[in-house]
Short mmCIF file of C-alpha atoms in Angstrom, two decimals:
data_model
loop_
_atom_site.label_atom_id
_atom_site.label_comp_id
_atom_site.label_asym_id
_atom_site.label_seq_id
_atom_site.Cartn_x
_atom_site.Cartn_y
_atom_site.Cartn_z
CA MET A 1 126.93 -87.87 104.80
CA LYS A 2 126.23 -87.21 101.18
CA VAL A 3 129.03 -84.85 100.16
CA PHE A 4 128.93 -82.45 97.21
CA LEU A 5 132.60 -82.05 96.20
CA LEU A 6 133.65 -79.14 94.02
CA GLY A 7 137.15 -79.29 92.57
CA ALA A 8 137.50 -83.07 92.53
CA THR A 9 139.99 -82.94 89.64
CA GLY A 10 142.45 -80.73 91.50
CA ASN A 11 145.38 -81.78 93.64
CA LEU A 12 143.47 -81.74 96.92
CA GLY A 13 140.06 -82.71 95.53
CA SER A 14 141.35 -85.83 93.78
CA ARG A 15 142.82 -86.97 97.11
CA LEU A 16 139.60 -86.25 98.99
CA VAL A 17 137.49 -88.53 96.80
CA PRO A 18 139.04 -91.78 98.07
CA ALA A 19 139.30 -90.40 101.62
CA LEU A 20 135.59 -89.55 101.72
CA LEU A 21 134.67 -92.93 100.24
CA THR A 22 136.91 -94.74 102.74
CA HIS A 23 134.95 -93.09 105.55
CA ASN A 24 131.66 -94.29 104.03
CA HIS A 25 130.48 -90.94 102.70
CA THR A 26 128.54 -90.76 99.46
CA VAL A 27 130.33 -88.54 96.95
CA VAL A 28 128.78 -86.30 94.30
CA ALA A 29 131.56 -84.69 92.25
CA PHE A 30 130.99 -81.34 90.53
CA VAL A 31 133.72 -80.90 87.90
CA ARG A 32 134.45 -79.16 84.61
CA SER A 33 135.42 -82.46 82.99
CA SER A 34 134.20 -85.92 83.96
CA LYS A 35 136.78 -87.44 81.61
CA LYS A 36 139.58 -85.70 83.49
CA LEU A 37 138.26 -86.97 86.81
CA GLU A 38 137.99 -90.50 85.45
CA SER A 39 141.59 -90.31 84.17
CA LEU A 40 142.89 -89.17 87.57
CA LEU A 41 141.32 -91.87 89.72
CA PRO A 42 141.71 -95.63 89.72
CA PRO A 43 138.61 -97.29 88.20
CA SER A 44 137.77 -98.88 91.56
CA VAL A 45 137.53 -95.41 93.12
CA TYR A 46 135.82 -93.63 90.21
CA GLN A 47 133.06 -96.27 90.08
CA LYS A 48 132.18 -95.60 93.71
CA ILE A 49 131.33 -91.94 93.06
CA GLN A 50 127.55 -91.77 93.12
CA THR A 51 127.20 -88.93 90.60
CA VAL A 52 129.59 -86.85 88.51
CA ILE A 53 128.13 -83.54 87.35
CA GLU A 54 129.85 -81.35 84.79
CA GLY A 55 129.43 -77.66 85.45
CA ASP A 56 130.96 -74.28 86.10
CA ALA A 57 131.82 -73.48 89.71
CA LYS A 58 131.30 -69.78 88.91
CA ASP A 59 127.59 -70.45 88.25
CA SER A 60 125.78 -70.32 91.59
CA ALA A 61 122.47 -71.39 90.05
CA SER A 62 123.95 -74.63 88.66
CA ILE A 63 125.61 -75.36 92.01
CA LYS A 64 122.30 -74.83 93.82
CA LYS A 65 120.44 -77.04 91.32
CA ALA A 66 123.02 -79.83 91.56
CA ILE A 67 122.88 -79.83 95.36
CA LEU A 68 119.09 -79.91 95.37
CA ASP A 69 118.87 -82.55 92.61
CA THR A 70 121.26 -84.90 94.41
CA GLY A 71 120.07 -84.31 97.97
CA CYS A 72 123.51 -83.58 99.39
CA ASN A 73 123.71 -82.47 103.01
CA ALA A 74 127.36 -81.40 103.04
CA VAL A 75 129.64 -79.47 100.70
CA VAL A 76 133.40 -79.49 100.35
CA THR A 77 134.97 -77.03 97.95
CA THR A 78 138.56 -77.18 96.82
CA ALA A 79 137.77 -75.49 93.50
CA GLY A 80 139.82 -72.69 92.08
CA VAL A 81 143.41 -71.57 92.05
CA SER A 82 144.45 -68.48 93.95
CA ALA A 83 146.84 -66.15 92.22
CA ILE A 84 150.46 -66.40 93.15
CA ALA A 85 152.79 -63.40 93.40
CA PRO A 86 153.34 -61.28 91.38
CA TRP A 87 149.51 -61.27 91.50
CA SER A 88 148.61 -62.79 88.20
CA LYS A 89 144.94 -62.58 87.25
CA THR A 90 142.53 -65.09 88.75
CA ASP A 91 138.79 -65.52 88.95
CA PHE A 92 139.04 -67.17 92.35
CA PRO A 93 137.13 -64.49 94.33
CA LYS A 94 134.23 -64.70 91.85
CA LEU A 95 134.27 -68.50 91.97
CA PHE A 96 134.34 -68.58 95.77
CA ARG A 97 131.41 -66.16 96.03
CA ALA A 98 129.41 -68.20 93.51
CA VAL A 99 130.01 -71.41 95.46
CA ILE A 100 128.97 -69.82 98.76
CA LYS A 101 125.87 -68.25 97.14
CA GLY A 102 124.85 -71.56 95.52
CA VAL A 103 125.28 -73.43 98.79
CA HIS A 104 123.40 -70.76 100.75
CA ASP A 105 120.53 -70.67 98.27
CA ALA A 106 120.25 -74.47 98.28
CA GLY A 107 120.12 -74.48 102.08
CA VAL A 108 117.40 -71.82 102.10
CA GLU A 109 115.30 -73.83 99.64
CA MET A 110 115.88 -77.04 101.61
CA LYS A 111 114.95 -75.16 104.79
CA GLN A 112 118.02 -76.51 106.52
CA PRO A 113 121.64 -75.39 106.65
CA LEU A 114 124.31 -77.37 104.86
CA ARG A 115 127.66 -78.27 106.36
CA VAL A 116 130.39 -76.57 104.33
CA TRP A 117 134.15 -76.99 104.28
CA ALA A 118 136.11 -74.57 102.10
CA ILE A 119 139.69 -75.72 101.76
CA GLY A 120 142.56 -75.21 99.39
CA GLY A 121 143.40 -71.79 97.96
CA GLN A 122 140.81 -69.94 100.01
CA GLY A 123 143.51 -68.27 102.10
CA VAL A 124 144.09 -65.61 99.47
CA LEU A 125 140.73 -63.99 98.82
CA ARG A 126 141.96 -60.40 98.60
CA TYR A 127 144.94 -59.16 96.71
CA PRO A 128 145.57 -56.11 94.51
CA GLY A 129 143.30 -55.86 91.48
CA THR A 130 140.59 -58.28 92.58
CA GLU A 131 138.33 -56.03 94.58
CA ILE A 132 134.72 -57.14 94.15
CA PRO A 133 131.98 -55.42 96.16
CA LEU A 134 130.60 -57.74 98.82
CA SER A 135 127.06 -56.87 97.74
CA ASN A 136 127.38 -58.92 94.52
#
């Protein structure tokens, strides 16, 4: 599979890169900073990433474009940090919605569904002060 990985510079994402490569998947990393990703991974691993795209995971249009431009057929997102008690502010719900919208829109344009794995902080999508209407 050609995997579009969001959050490759995080704790879980940086561990998934070598795991995906070990299982012969092609990796396209979508990150805020390519330099950070390069500093986190051994050169032998970083060089095997097919494409590193810098972008904002809260921008569904750039996610859609990156998926379409690279021809990925699977998406793994580990992007974002959920708030921890006592409920500090986070933009995680907005980020998660943008990722799902970008993936959905790419699949519609490709006329085929994409496989998607959302892992990491996704367990806490609703907590006081983060209510976002589902229609957005």
